[in-house]
Coordinates of C-alpha atoms in Angstrom, one line a residue:
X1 CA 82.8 158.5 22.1
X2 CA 83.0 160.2 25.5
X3 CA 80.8 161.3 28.5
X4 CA 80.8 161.9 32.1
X5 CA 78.4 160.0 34.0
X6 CA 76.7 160.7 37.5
X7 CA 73.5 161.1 39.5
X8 CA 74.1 163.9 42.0
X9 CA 71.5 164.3 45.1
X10 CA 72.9 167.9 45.4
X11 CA 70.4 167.1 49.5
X12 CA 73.4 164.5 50.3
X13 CA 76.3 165.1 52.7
X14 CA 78.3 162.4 50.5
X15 CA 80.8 164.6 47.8
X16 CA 81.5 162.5 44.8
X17 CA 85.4 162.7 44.3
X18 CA 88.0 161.6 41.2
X19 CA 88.7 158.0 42.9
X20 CA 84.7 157.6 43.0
X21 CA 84.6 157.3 39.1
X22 CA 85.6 154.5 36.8
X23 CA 87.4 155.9 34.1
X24 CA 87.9 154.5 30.9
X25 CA 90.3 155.9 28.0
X26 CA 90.8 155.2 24.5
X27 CA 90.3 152.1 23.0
X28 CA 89.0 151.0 26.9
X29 CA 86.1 153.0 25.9
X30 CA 85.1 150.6 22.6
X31 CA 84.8 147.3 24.8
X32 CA 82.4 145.4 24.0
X33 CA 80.5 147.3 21.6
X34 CA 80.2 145.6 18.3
X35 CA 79.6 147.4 15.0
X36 CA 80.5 145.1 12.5
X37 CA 76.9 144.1 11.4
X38 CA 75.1 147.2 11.5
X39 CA 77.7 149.7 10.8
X40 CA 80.8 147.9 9.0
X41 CA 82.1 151.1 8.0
X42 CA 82.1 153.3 10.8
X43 CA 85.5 154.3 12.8
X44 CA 85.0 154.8 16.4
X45 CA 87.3 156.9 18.2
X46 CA 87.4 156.3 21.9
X47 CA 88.3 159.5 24.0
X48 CA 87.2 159.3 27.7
X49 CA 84.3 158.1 29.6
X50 CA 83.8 158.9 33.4
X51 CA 81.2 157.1 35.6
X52 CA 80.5 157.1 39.2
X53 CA 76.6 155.9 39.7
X54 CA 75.4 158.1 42.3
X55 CA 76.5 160.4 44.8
X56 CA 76.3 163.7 45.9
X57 CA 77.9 166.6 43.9
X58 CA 81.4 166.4 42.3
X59 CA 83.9 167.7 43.8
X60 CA 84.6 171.0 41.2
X61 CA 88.3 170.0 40.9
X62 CA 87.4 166.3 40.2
X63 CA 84.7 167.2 37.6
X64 CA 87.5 169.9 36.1
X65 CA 90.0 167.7 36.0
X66 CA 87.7 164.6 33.8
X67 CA 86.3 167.3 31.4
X68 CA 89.9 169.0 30.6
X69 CA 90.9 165.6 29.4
X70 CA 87.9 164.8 27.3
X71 CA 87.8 168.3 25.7
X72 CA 91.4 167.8 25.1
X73 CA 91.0 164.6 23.6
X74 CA 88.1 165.4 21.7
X75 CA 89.8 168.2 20.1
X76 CA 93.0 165.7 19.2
X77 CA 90.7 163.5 17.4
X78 CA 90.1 166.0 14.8
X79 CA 87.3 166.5 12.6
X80 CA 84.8 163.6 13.9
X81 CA 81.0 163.1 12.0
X82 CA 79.5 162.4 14.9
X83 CA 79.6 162.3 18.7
X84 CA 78.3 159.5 21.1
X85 CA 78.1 161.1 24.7
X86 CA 77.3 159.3 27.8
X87 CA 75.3 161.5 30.6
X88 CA 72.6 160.5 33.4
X89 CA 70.8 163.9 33.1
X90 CA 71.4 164.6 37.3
X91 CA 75.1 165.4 37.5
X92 CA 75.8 168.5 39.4
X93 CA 78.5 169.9 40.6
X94 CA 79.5 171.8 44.1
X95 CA 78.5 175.7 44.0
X96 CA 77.5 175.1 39.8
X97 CA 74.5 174.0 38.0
X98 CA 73.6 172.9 35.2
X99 CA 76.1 170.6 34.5
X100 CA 75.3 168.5 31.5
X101 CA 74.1 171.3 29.7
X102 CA 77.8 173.8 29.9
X103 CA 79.7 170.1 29.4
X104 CA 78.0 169.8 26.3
X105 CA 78.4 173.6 24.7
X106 CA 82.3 173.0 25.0
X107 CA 81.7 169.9 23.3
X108 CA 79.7 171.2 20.7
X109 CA 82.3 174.5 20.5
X110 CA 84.8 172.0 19.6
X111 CA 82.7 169.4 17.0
X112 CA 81.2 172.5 14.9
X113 CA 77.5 172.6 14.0
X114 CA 77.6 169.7 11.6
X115 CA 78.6 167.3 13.8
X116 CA 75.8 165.1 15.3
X117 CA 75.5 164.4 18.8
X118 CA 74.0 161.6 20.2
X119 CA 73.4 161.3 24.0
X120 CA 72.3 158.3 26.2
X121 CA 70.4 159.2 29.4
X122 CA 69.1 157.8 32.8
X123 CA 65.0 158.2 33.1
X124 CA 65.7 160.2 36.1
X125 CA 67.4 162.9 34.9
X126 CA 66.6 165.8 32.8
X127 CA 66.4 167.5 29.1
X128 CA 66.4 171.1 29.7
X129 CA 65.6 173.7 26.8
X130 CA 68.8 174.3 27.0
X131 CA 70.2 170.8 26.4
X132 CA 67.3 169.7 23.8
X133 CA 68.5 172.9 21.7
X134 CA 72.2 171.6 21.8
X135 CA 72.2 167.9 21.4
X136 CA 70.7 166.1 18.2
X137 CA 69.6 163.0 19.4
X138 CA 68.8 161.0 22.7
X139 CA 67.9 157.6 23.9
X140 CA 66.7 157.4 27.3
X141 CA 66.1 154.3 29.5
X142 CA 62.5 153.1 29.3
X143 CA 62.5 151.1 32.7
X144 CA 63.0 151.3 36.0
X145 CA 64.8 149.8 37.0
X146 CA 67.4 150.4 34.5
X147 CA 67.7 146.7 33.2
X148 CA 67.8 148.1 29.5
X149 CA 70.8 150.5 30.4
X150 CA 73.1 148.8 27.8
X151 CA 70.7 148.6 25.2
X152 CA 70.1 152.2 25.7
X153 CA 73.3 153.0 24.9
X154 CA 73.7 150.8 21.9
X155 CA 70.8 152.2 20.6
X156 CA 72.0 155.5 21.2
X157 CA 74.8 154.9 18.9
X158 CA 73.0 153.1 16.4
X159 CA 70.9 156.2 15.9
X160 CA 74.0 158.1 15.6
X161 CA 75.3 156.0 12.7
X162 CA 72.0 156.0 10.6
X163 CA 71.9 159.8 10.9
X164 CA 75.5 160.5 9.7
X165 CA 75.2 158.4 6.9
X166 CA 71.9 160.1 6.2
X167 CA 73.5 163.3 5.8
X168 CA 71.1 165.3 7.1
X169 CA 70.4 166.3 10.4
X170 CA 66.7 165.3 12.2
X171 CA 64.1 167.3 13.6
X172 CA 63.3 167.8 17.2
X173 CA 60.3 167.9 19.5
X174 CA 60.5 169.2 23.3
X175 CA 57.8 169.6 25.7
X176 CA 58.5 170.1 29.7
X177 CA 55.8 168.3 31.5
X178 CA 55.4 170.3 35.1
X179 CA 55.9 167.2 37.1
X180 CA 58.9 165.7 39.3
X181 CA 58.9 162.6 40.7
X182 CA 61.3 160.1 42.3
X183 CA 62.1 157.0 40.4
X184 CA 60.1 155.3 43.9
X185 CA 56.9 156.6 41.9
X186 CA 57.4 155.6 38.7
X187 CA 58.8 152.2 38.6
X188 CA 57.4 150.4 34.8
X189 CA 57.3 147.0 36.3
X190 CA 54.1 148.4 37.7
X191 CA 51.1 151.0 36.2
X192 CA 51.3 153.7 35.5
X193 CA 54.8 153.4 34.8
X194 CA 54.3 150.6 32.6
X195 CA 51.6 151.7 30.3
X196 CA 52.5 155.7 30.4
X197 CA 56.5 154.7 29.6
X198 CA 55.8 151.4 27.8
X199 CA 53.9 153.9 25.2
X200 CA 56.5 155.7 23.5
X201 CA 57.5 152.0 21.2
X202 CA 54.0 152.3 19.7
X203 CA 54.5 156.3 19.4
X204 CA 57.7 155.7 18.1
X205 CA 55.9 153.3 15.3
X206 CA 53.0 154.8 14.0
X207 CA 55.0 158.8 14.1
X208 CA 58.0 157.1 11.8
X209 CA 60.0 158.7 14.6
X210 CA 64.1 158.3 14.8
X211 CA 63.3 158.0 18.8
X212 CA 61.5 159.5 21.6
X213 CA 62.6 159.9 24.9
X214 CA 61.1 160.6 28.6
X215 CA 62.3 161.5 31.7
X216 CA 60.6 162.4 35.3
X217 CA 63.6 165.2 36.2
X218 CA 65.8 164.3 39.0
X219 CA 63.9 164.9 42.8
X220 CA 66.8 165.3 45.0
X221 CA 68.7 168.4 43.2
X222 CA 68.0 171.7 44.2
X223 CA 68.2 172.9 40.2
X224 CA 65.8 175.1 38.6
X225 CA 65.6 172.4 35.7
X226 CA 64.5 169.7 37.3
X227 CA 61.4 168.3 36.2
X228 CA 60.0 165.9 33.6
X229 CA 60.5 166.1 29.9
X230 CA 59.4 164.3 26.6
X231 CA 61.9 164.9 23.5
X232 CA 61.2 163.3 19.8
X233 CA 63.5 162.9 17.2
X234 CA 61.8 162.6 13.1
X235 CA 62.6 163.3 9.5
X236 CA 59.1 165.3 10.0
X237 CA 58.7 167.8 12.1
X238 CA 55.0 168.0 12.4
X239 CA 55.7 164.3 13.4
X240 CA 57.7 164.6 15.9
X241 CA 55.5 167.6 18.0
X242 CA 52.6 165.1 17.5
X243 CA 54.3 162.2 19.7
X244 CA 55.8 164.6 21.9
X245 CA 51.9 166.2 23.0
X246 CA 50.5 162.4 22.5
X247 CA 53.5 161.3 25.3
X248 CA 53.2 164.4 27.2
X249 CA 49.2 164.7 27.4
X250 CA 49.3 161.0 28.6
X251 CA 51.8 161.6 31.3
X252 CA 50.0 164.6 32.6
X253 CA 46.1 163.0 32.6
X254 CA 47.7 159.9 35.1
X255 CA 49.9 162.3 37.3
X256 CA 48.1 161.8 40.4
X257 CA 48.6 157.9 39.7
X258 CA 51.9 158.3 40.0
X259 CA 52.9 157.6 43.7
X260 CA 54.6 155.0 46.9
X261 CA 52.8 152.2 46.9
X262 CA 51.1 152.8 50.3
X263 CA 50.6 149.6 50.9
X264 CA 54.4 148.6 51.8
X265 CA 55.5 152.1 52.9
X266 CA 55.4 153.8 56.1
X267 CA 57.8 155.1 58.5
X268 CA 60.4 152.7 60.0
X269 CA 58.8 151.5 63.2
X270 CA 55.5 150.8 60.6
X271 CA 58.5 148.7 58.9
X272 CA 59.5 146.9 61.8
X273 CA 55.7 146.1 62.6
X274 CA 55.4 144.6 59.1
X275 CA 57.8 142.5 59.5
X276 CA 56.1 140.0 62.7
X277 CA 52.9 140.1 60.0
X278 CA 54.8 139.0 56.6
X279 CA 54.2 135.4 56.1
X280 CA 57.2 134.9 53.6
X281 CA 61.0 135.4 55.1
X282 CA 63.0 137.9 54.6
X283 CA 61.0 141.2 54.1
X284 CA 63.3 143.4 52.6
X285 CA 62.9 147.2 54.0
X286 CA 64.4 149.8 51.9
X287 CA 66.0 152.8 54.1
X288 CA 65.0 154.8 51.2
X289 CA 66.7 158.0 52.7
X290 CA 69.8 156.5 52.0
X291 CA 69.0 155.3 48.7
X292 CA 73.4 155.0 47.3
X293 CA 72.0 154.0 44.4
X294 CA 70.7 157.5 43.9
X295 CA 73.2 159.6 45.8
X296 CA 72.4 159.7 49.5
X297 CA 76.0 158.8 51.7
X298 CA 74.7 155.6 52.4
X299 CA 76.1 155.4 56.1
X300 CA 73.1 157.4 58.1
X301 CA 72.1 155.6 61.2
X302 CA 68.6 157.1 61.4
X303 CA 67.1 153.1 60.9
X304 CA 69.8 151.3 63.3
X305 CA 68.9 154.2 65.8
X306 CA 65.3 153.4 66.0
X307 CA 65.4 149.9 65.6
X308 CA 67.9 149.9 68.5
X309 CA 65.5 152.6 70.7
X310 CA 62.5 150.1 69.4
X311 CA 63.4 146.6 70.2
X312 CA 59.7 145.5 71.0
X313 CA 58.4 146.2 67.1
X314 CA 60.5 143.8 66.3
X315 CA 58.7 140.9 68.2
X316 CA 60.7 138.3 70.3
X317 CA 63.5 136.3 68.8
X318 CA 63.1 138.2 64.9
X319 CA 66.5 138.3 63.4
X320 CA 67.4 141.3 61.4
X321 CA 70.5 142.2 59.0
X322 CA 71.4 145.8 58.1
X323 CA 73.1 145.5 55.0
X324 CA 75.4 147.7 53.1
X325 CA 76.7 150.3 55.7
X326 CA 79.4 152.4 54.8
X327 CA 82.1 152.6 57.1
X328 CA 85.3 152.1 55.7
X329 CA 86.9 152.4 58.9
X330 CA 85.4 149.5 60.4
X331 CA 85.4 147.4 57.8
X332 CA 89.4 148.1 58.1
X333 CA 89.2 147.6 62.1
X334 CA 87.3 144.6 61.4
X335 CA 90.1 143.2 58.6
X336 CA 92.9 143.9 61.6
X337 CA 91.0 142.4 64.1
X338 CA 90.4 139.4 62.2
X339 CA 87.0 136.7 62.0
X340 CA 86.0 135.8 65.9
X341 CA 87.5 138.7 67.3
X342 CA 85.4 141.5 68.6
X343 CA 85.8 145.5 68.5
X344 CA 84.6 148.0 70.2
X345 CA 83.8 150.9 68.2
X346 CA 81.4 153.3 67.1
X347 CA 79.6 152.1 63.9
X348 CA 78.1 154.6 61.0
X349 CA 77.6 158.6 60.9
X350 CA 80.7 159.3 60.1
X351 CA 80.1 161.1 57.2
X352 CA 75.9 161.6 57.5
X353 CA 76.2 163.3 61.2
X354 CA 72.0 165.0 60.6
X355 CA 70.1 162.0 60.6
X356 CA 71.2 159.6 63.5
X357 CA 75.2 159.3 65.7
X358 CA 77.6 156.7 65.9
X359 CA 75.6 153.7 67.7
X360 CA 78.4 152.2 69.7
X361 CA 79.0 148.7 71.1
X362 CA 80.8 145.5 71.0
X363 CA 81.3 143.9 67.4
X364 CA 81.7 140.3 67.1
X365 CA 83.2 139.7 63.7
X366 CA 81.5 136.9 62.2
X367 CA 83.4 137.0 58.5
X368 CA 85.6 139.2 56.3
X369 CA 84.1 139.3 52.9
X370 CA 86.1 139.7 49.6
X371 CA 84.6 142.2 47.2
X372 CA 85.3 141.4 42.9
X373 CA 88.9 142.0 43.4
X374 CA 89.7 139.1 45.6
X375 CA 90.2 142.0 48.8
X376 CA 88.7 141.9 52.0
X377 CA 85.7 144.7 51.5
X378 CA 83.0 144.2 53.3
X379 CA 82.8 142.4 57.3
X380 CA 79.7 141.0 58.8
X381 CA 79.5 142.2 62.9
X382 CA 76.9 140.9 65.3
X383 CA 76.3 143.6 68.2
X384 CA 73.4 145.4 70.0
X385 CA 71.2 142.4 69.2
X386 CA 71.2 142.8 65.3
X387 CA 73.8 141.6 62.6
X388 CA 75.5 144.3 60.4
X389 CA 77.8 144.6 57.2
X390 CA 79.9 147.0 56.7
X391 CA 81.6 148.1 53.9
X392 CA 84.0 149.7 52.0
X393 CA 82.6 151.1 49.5
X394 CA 78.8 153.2 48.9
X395 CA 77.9 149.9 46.6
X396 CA 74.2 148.7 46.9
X397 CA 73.6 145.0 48.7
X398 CA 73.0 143.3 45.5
X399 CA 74.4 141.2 43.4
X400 CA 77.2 142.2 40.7
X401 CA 75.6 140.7 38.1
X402 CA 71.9 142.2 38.8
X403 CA 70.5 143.2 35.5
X404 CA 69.9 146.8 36.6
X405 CA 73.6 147.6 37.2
X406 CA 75.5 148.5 34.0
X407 CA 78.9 147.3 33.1
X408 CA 80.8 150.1 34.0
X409 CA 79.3 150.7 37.3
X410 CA 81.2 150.2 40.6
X411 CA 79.9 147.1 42.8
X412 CA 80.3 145.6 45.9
X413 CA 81.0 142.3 47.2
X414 CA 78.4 139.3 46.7
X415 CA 75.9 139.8 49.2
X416 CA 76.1 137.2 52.1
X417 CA 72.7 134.6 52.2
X418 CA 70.0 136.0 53.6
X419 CA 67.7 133.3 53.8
X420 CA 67.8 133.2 57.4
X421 CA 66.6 136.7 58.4
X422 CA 63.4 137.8 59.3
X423 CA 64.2 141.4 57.9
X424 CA 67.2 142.7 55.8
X425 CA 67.2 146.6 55.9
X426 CA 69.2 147.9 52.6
X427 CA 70.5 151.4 51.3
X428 CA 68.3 151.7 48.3
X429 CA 65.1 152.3 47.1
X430 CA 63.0 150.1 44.8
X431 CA 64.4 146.8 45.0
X432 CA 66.6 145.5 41.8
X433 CA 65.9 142.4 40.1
X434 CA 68.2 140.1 42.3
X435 CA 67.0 141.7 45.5
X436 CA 62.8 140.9 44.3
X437 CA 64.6 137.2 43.8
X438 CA 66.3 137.0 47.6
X439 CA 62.9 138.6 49.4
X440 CA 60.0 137.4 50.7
X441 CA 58.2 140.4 51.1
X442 CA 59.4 144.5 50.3
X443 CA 58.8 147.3 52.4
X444 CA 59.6 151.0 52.0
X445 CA 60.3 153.0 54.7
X446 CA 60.1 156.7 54.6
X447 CA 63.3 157.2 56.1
X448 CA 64.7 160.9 56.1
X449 CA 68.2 161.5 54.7
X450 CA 69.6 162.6 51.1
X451 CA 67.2 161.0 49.2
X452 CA 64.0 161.6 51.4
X453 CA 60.8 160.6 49.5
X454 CA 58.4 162.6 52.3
X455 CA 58.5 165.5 49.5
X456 CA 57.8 168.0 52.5
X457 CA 60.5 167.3 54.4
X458 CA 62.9 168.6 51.0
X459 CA 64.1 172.1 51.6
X460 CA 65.0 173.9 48.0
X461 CA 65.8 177.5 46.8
X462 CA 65.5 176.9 43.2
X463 CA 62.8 174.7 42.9
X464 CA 60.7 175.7 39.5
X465 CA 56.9 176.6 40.5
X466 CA 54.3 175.6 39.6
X467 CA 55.5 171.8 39.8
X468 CA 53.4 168.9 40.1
X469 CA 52.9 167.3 43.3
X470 CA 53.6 170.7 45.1
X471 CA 51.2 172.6 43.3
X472 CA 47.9 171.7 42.2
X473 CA 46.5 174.6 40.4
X474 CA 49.1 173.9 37.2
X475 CA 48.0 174.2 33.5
X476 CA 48.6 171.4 31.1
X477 CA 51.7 171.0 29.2
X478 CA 52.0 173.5 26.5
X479 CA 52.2 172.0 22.9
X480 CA 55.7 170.6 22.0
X481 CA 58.2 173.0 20.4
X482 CA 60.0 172.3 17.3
X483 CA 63.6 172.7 18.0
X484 CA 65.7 173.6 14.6
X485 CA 69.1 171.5 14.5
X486 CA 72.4 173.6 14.1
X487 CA 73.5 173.9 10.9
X488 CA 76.8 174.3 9.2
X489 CA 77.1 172.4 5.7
X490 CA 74.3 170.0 6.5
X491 CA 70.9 170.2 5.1
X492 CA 68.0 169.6 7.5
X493 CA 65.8 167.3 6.7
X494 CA 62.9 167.8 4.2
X495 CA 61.2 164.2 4.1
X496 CA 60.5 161.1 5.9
X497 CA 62.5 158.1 5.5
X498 CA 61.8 154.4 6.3
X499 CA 63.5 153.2 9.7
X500 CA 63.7 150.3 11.3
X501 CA 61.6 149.4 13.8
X502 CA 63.0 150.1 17.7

């Protein structure tokens, strides 16, 4: 069991370094995953597994240094049956591409061809030729948000475990779908999200398939393999290119539904207008060019900036809270200065210097906010007219405990009531589950940064043409290939087999 785990926006000014992962090692990496009932005989060998969330692209030493020790380990666990690797399907690296995809050949160089590998993905990433070819099997989230990203895993590994004791290695199905979308556009709490990704249980069912998996490629990485996928695993290869052009053709006919809701998105000033009209308090406004939770630096002052230059959209006597700044070095001036003091600095930008400057002022240090630990990580400031938090870390402002956030995933501090704003502006896109809870109302702004949704406004040089919504003139999705499984002493499978149901 091993994996490195990361959504890179490779259109960030953030770099993702070693301290910015949570690492797990040996038997760290077996927590809480429970095979007794469903695979009594199985020995899972723990080896390393690296996560990190989002950010922008590792640092090449970092990612060097994380995938020299899981090779190594890897290779002192001997001869292994199977492999369980953890990957988003985004991860890039500085100056490299293709990240997941040259990981993975070193991984199978060591394993051998009969070794089955079994992958758990995030929806918004990619499966590349390349990667479909290599890996055996793969489970990718179904929602977004990602409130089924431990089950995703488990069931990752379950289909690992049936495989290996089957003997025999499946047959795949791939199919790129010319489309590429942010997450924004696809949520599945929603249509056509919901029907289009909610399909593949009742594809899954009627093809007898081992699992199916879809993904809309990752928007913010400048990678000629971004862009959406469907890959089907089956004991019957005819079956498993059926569901792949039944997921596939279904995807394609409702591309153009997939899009912002424009009725809650508009620039920032449009949000600051919404918020006078928005009968139920707080409206929550996503700075979605600073989405942290998909890899943007998360300390832009583009929104502050204009709120600040725009006092009148505001209306008279509005309160608003922006939440989740990072600025480690105020949240440490801040912790010096203690609660009731003031500071005069300058706050944000310190990182992001494109999309907005330092807005200085006074600070008036209302509280010093402990984050899981028990240490002061976070400080709430009241300045320029508008209360601010700080904090130290690129963690969204949302609860620990929100059902989107996996286990391993770094978070911040609990986030401070807001009950009593007009407007909370936050670093992220679509709200998660405990942010839908706290709001009265959403709003998206269209905010530029490392995770701009105005697709026009993204510069690439490798972008992959024709691509859906760039291009219009784009042919339907060719029919699914059937990818042969590598080989060695295993036999590939000849006939279906009864399997549970998903």
């Amino acid at each position: 069991m091993c994996g490195i785990s990361v959504e890179c926006s490779t259109l960030s000014s953030h770099v993702t370094e070693l301290d910015d992962f949570i690492i797990r090692r040996g038997d760290d990496v077996l927590a809480g995953i429970d095979t007794d009932d469903w695979a009594p005989g199985a020995e899972l060998v723990g080896t390393i597994v690296a996560t990190a969330g989002a950010g922008g692209p590792i640092r090449p030493q970092a990612f060097d240094d994380i995938e020299a020790e899981m090779l190594s380990r890897l290779r002192a666990a001997g001869h292994v049956d199977g492999v369980w690797i953890q990957f988003h399907g985004a991860m890039s690296v500085v100056g490299r591409t293709g990240a997941e995809e040259q990981l993975l050949r070193k991984v199978r160089e060591i394993t051998g061809p009969d070794a089955v590998i079994s992958g758990s993905f995030d929806t918004h990433g990619n499966m590349s030729r390349e990667l479909a070819g290599i890996i055996d099997l793969a489970a990718f989230h179904r929602h977004a948000p990602h409130i089924d990203a431990e089950i995703t895993r488990e069931r990752a590994l379950r289909n690992l475990v049936r495989v290996v004791e089957r003997g025999m290695k499946p047959h795949k199905a791939w199919i790129r779908v010319p489309i590429l979308l942010a997450g924004e556009a696809a949520m599945t709490s929603v249509d056509p999200g919901a029907t289009v990704f909610g399909a593949q249980r009742d594809v899954i069912q009627r093809y007898d398939l081992i699992d199916a998996a879809m993904c809309i490629g990752f928007l913010w990485a400048d990678e000629e393999r971004n862009s959406a996928a469907v890959f089907t695993t089956s004991w019957d290869a005819q079956g498993a290119a059926a569901a792949a052009e039944e997921l596939a053709t279904e995807f394609w006919r409702r591309r153009d539904e997939f899009h912002i809701d424009d009725r809650n998105s508009g620039t920032f000033e449009q949000a600051l207008a919404h918020v006078s009209g928005s009968r139920a308090k707080p409206l929550y406004i996503s700075d979605s060019g600073d989405n942290v939770t998909a890899g943007a630096s998360g300390d832009s002052t583009y929104a502050l900036s204009r709120m600040l230059s725009n006092p009148a959209l505001l209306g008279p006597g509005a309160q608003i809270l922006f939440a989740g700044l990072w600025d480690p070095g105020s949240v440490a001036a801040a912790i010096a200065a203690g609660e009731g003091e003031t500071i005069s600095r300058a706050i944000g930008a310190w990182n992001d210097t494109t999309h907005g400057a330092p807005v200085h002022g006074d600070w008036l240090i209302l509280r010093v906010i402990p984050g899981p630990s028990g240490d002061a990580e976070e400080a709430l400031l009241r300045g320029n007219g508008v209360d601010l938090t700080v904090r130290l870390s690129r963690t969204p402002f949302a609860h620990p405990n929100d059902p989107a956030f996996p286990s391993d995933m770094f978070v911040g501090p609990v986030p401070i009531e807001t009950a009593g704003y007009d407007a909370v502006v936050v670093k992220n896109g679509y709200l998660f589950p405990t942010q839908e809870t706290d709001a009265g109302g959403r709003f998206m702004a269209l905010t530029p940064g490392g995770t701009d949704l105005v697709i026009d406004r993204l510069n690439y040089s490798h972008r992959r043409r024709p691509l859906h919504p760039w291009e219009h003139d784009i042919d339907a999705p060719n029919s699914a290939e059937i990818i042969r499984p590598q080989l060695g002493d295993l036999a590939e499978a000849q006939a279906p087999m009864a399997h549970p149901a998903p």
